[in-house]
Amino acid sequence: CASHLPHEANVEQIFSLAGKLADPNLGSDKLSMLTRVHFNKKAFTPTVSDIRVRYLVKYGKAALEADQELLEEYNGNES
């Protein structure tokens, strides 16, 4: 029975990524967190609307308006 093969492939991918991220100055807790974030990011990707709401809660509407003005200036200078 080959039902164990997909599981083994997942474990191989996780160890491979952890090996790429490993650094002598990086603690095991941080490495574990980074590995989990990488493999779970598809399940927890917020929508643009959610990001905008969180931005407004954190920085307020005035910051959003200032950022939009900067973006418009940047886009105007790009042409």
N, CA, C and O atoms as a DFTB+ gen file, in Angstrom:
316 C
 N C O
     1  1       0.841      -1.178       0.000
     2  2       0.000       0.000       0.000
     3  2       0.896       1.255       0.000
     4  3       1.874       1.313       0.745
     5  1       0.571       2.235      -0.817
     6  2       1.391       3.437      -0.938
     7  2       0.721       4.655      -0.290
     8  3       1.036       5.794      -0.634
     9  1      -0.195       4.414       0.639
    10  2      -0.918       5.532       1.245
    11  2      -0.012       6.416       2.097
    12  3      -0.365       7.562       2.375
    13  1       1.140       5.913       2.516
    14  2       2.046       6.698       3.349
    15  2       2.932       7.632       2.527
    16  3       3.589       8.501       3.101
    17  1       2.971       7.484       1.220
    18  2       3.878       8.278       0.384
    19  2       3.553       9.769       0.364
    20  3       4.481      10.571       0.477
    21  1       2.292      10.193       0.226
    22  2       2.033      11.638       0.250
    23  2       2.462      12.280       1.564
    24  3       2.991      13.392       1.574
    25  1       2.235      11.584       2.663
    26  2       2.645      12.115       3.961
    27  2       4.158      12.269       4.016
    28  3       4.664      13.281       4.501
    29  1       4.875      11.281       3.527
    30  2       6.339      11.355       3.527
    31  2       6.833      12.491       2.630
    32  3       7.830      13.143       2.942
    33  1       6.138      12.727       1.524
    34  2       6.522      13.824       0.633
    35  2       6.338      15.164       1.344
    36  3       7.178      16.053       1.206
    37  1       5.262      15.318       2.094
    38  2       5.038      16.556       2.835
    39  2       6.132      16.778       3.874
    40  3       6.619      17.897       4.037
    41  1       6.513      15.723       4.569
    42  2       7.564      15.831       5.572
    43  2       8.870      16.229       4.907
    44  3       9.618      17.046       5.443
    45  1       9.147      15.655       3.743
    46  2      10.364      16.004       3.005
    47  2      10.359      17.484       2.628
    48  3      11.386      18.154       2.745
    49  1       9.218      18.000       2.179
    50  2       9.115      19.413       1.805
    51  2       9.353      20.316       3.018
    52  3      10.024      21.343       2.917
    53  1       8.800      19.925       4.148
    54  2       8.953      20.733       5.354
    55  2      10.410      20.765       5.796
    56  3      10.939      21.832       6.108
    57  1      11.063      19.608       5.826
    58  2      12.465      19.569       6.231
    59  2      13.346      20.304       5.232
    60  3      14.323      20.945       5.617
    61  1      13.006      20.212       3.954
    62  2      13.780      20.913       2.936
    63  2      13.690      22.425       3.142
    64  3      14.706      23.119       3.094
    65  1      12.479      22.937       3.369
    66  2      12.301      24.367       3.613
    67  2      13.019      24.796       4.884
    68  3      13.685      25.831       4.909
    69  1      12.883      24.001       5.937
    70  2      13.544      24.337       7.202
    71  2      15.054      24.392       7.006
    72  3      15.726      25.241       7.591
    73  1      15.588      23.497       6.190
    74  2      17.021      23.514       5.910
    75  2      17.436      24.779       5.176
    76  3      18.511      25.323       5.431
    77  1      16.589      25.252       4.263
    78  2      16.892      26.477       3.522
    79  2      16.815      27.714       4.423
    80  3      17.573      28.668       4.245
    81  1      15.899      27.688       5.385
    82  2      15.711      28.837       6.271
    83  2      16.682      28.840       7.450
    84  3      16.884      29.872       8.090
    85  1      17.278      27.688       7.733
    86  2      18.119      27.555       8.923
    87  2      19.300      28.521       8.876
    88  3      19.888      28.771       7.824
    89  1      19.619      29.045      10.033
    90  2      20.735      29.973      10.192
    91  2      21.271      29.787      11.608
    92  3      20.486      29.566      12.530
    93  1      22.586      29.870      11.804
    94  2      23.121      29.682      13.157
    95  2      22.569      30.682      14.177
    96  3      22.520      30.386      15.371
    97  1      22.156      31.857      13.716
    98  2      21.648      32.891      14.620
    99  2      20.135      32.849      14.792
   100  3      19.564      33.677      15.502
   101  1      19.490      31.890      14.146
   102  2      18.037      31.779      14.193
   103  2      17.663      30.689      15.196
   104  3      18.081      29.541      15.050
   105  1      16.895      31.039      16.190
   106  2      16.476      30.065      17.195
   107  2      15.502      29.048      16.626
   108  3      14.878      29.273      15.589
   109  1      15.383      27.929      17.319
   110  2      14.511      26.859      16.838
   111  2      13.042      27.283      16.840
   112  3      12.278      26.878      15.963
   113  1      12.643      28.096      17.820
   114  2      11.251      28.567      17.863
   115  2      10.928      29.435      16.649
   116  3       9.867      29.289      16.042
   117  1      11.834      30.327      16.301
   118  2      11.633      31.217      15.151
   119  2      11.605      30.408      13.850
   120  3      10.777      30.670      12.977
   121  1      12.505      29.427      13.716
   122  2      12.533      28.573      12.529
   123  2      11.232      27.797      12.399
   124  3      10.680      27.676      11.305
   125  1      10.753      27.280      13.496
   126  2       9.487      26.544      13.492
   127  2       8.333      27.447      13.061
   128  3       7.483      27.041      12.269
   129  1       8.305      28.680      13.590
   130  2       7.241      29.620      13.242
   131  2       7.289      29.988      11.755
   132  3       6.254      30.014      11.088
   133  1       8.493      30.273      11.237
   134  2       8.624      30.633       9.823
   135  2       8.192      29.498       8.903
   136  3       7.566      29.728       7.868
   137  1       8.529      28.281       9.286
   138  2       8.141      27.118       8.485
   139  2       6.631      26.951       8.481
   140  3       6.039      26.684       7.435
   141  1       6.001      27.106       9.644
   142  2       4.536      26.987       9.719
   143  2       3.842      28.082       8.909
   144  3       2.863      27.825       8.209
   145  1       4.360      29.295       9.013
   146  2       3.770      30.408       8.269
   147  2       3.830      30.126       6.779
   148  3       2.848      30.345       6.070
   149  1       4.962      29.646       6.292
   150  2       5.112      29.376       4.865
   151  2       4.091      28.351       4.382
   152  3       3.470      28.548       3.337
   153  1       3.909      27.271       5.117
   154  2       3.016      26.212       4.659
   155  2       1.545      26.496       4.929
   156  3       0.683      25.819       4.368
   157  1       1.236      27.469       5.766
   158  2      -0.167      27.779       6.069
   159  2      -0.636      29.103       5.483
   160  3      -1.782      29.494       5.702
   161  1       0.225      29.804       4.743
   162  2      -0.143      31.142       4.269
   163  2      -1.310      31.136       3.288
   164  3      -2.054      32.114       3.229
   165  1      -1.492      30.076       2.523
   166  2      -2.607      30.026       1.577
   167  2      -3.946      29.987       2.298
   168  3      -4.934      30.540       1.814
   169  1      -3.982      29.341       3.443
   170  2      -5.229      29.206       4.197
   171  2      -5.599      30.487       4.932
   172  3      -6.762      30.665       5.294
   173  1      -4.645      31.382       5.161
   174  2      -4.894      32.563       5.976
   175  2      -4.627      33.871       5.246
   176  3      -4.318      34.877       5.884
   177  1      -4.739      33.876       3.925
   178  2      -4.523      35.093       3.165
   179  2      -5.753      35.990       3.293
   180  3      -6.844      35.590       2.888
   181  1      -5.601      37.199       3.850
   182  2      -6.762      38.078       4.012
   183  2      -7.173      38.714       2.684
   184  3      -6.365      38.834       1.763
   185  1      -8.415      39.109       2.603
   186  2      -8.899      39.793       1.413
   187  2      -8.419      41.244       1.450
   188  3      -7.981      41.734       2.491
   189  1      -8.503      41.917       0.319
   190  2      -8.115      43.330       0.245
   191  2      -8.986      44.158       1.183
   192  3      -8.505      45.090       1.827
   193  1     -10.248      43.819       1.257
   194  2     -11.165      44.531       2.145
   195  2     -10.738      44.373       3.612
   196  3     -10.763      45.341       4.372
   197  1     -10.352      43.165       4.007
   198  2      -9.896      42.940       5.383
   199  2      -8.635      43.741       5.685
   200  3      -8.496      44.304       6.771
   201  1      -7.721      43.790       4.726
   202  2      -6.488      44.552       4.914
   203  2      -6.801      46.027       5.078
   204  3      -6.211      46.698       5.925
   205  1      -7.722      46.535       4.276
   206  2      -8.090      47.962       4.348
   207  2      -8.716      48.294       5.698
   208  3      -8.405      49.326       6.291
   209  1      -9.590      47.430       6.179
   210  2     -10.230      47.658       7.477
   211  2      -9.185      47.675       8.582
   212  3      -9.216      48.552       9.445
   213  1      -8.262      46.721       8.569
   214  2      -7.213      46.677       9.602
   215  2      -6.323      47.917       9.531
   216  3      -5.909      48.451      10.559
   217  1      -6.035      48.367       8.318
   218  2      -5.227      49.575       8.126
   219  2      -5.925      50.781       8.746
   220  3      -5.310      51.569       9.465
   221  1      -7.211      50.909       8.458
   222  2      -7.970      52.043       8.998
   223  2      -8.054      51.989      10.516
   224  3      -7.984      53.024      11.178
   225  1      -8.203      50.796      11.071
   226  2      -8.256      50.660      12.525
   227  2      -6.915      51.065      13.136
   228  3      -6.876      51.743      14.163
   229  1      -5.828      50.651      12.508
   230  2      -4.513      50.924      13.076
   231  2      -4.052      52.365      12.867
   232  3      -3.547      52.994      13.797
   233  1      -4.221      52.896      11.647
   234  2      -3.652      54.203      11.332
   235  2      -4.676      55.317      11.174
   236  3      -4.314      56.490      11.270
   237  1      -5.919      54.995      10.939
   238  2      -6.956      56.009      10.804
   239  2      -7.140      56.479       9.375
   240  3      -6.319      56.205       8.499
   241  1      -8.225      57.186       9.159
   242  2      -8.597      57.633       7.820
   243  2      -7.643      58.696       7.287
   244  3      -7.397      58.747       6.082
   245  1      -7.103      59.539       8.152
   246  2      -6.186      60.589       7.700
   247  2      -4.936      59.985       7.063
   248  3      -4.446      60.491       6.053
   249  1      -4.427      58.917       7.643
   250  2      -3.241      58.261       7.081
   251  2      -3.564      57.644       5.727
   252  3      -2.736      57.676       4.816
   253  1      -4.755      57.086       5.590
   254  2      -5.165      56.498       4.315
   255  2      -5.230      57.573       3.234
   256  3      -4.760      57.359       2.117
   257  1      -5.802      58.715       3.557
   258  2      -5.894      59.806       2.578
   259  2      -4.505      60.315       2.195
   260  3      -4.258      60.613       1.026
   261  1      -3.597      60.416       3.166
   262  2      -2.229      60.861       2.887
   263  2      -1.508      59.850       1.991
   264  3      -0.787      60.231       1.068
   265  1      -1.706      58.567       2.269
   266  2      -1.082      57.531       1.445
   267  2      -1.636      57.553       0.020
   268  3      -0.893      57.333      -0.936
   269  1      -2.930      57.817      -0.127
   270  2      -3.520      57.878      -1.462
   271  2      -2.969      59.065      -2.240
   272  3      -2.737      58.963      -3.444
   273  1      -2.757      60.188      -1.561
   274  2      -2.166      61.358      -2.230
   275  2      -0.748      61.041      -2.708
   276  3      -0.377      61.396      -3.826
   277  1       0.039      60.379      -1.872
   278  2       1.403      59.991      -2.265
   279  2       1.378      59.033      -3.449
   280  3       2.201      59.138      -4.359
   281  1       0.430      58.100      -3.434
   282  2       0.320      57.141      -4.539
   283  2      -0.060      57.854      -5.832
   284  3       0.477      57.537      -6.893
   285  1      -0.969      58.802      -5.754
   286  2      -1.358      59.552      -6.942
   287  2      -0.171      60.368      -7.478
   288  3       0.036      60.437      -8.690
   289  1       0.604      60.983      -6.581
   290  2       1.795      61.732      -7.008
   291  2       2.796      60.790      -7.681
   292  3       3.369      61.119      -8.720
   293  1       2.996      59.639      -7.090
   294  2       3.938      58.663      -7.656
   295  2       3.485      58.208      -9.030
   296  3       4.293      58.143      -9.956
   297  1       2.203      57.893      -9.178
   298  2       1.672      57.443     -10.469
   299  2       1.726      58.558     -11.507
   300  3       1.903      58.292     -12.695
   301  1       1.573      59.806     -11.064
   302  2       1.650      60.945     -11.978
   303  2       3.051      61.174     -12.472
   304  3       3.234      61.569     -13.624
   305  1       4.062      60.939     -11.635
   306  2       5.458      61.120     -12.012
   307  2       5.996      59.959     -12.816
   308  3       7.033      60.084     -13.466
   309  1       5.313      58.840     -12.783
   310  2       5.778      57.636     -13.459
   311  2       5.633      57.730     -14.960
   312  3       6.415      57.117     -15.686
   313  1       4.656      58.481     -15.452
   314  2       4.390      58.568     -16.893
   315  2       5.436      59.388     -17.622
   316  3       5.353      59.555     -18.839
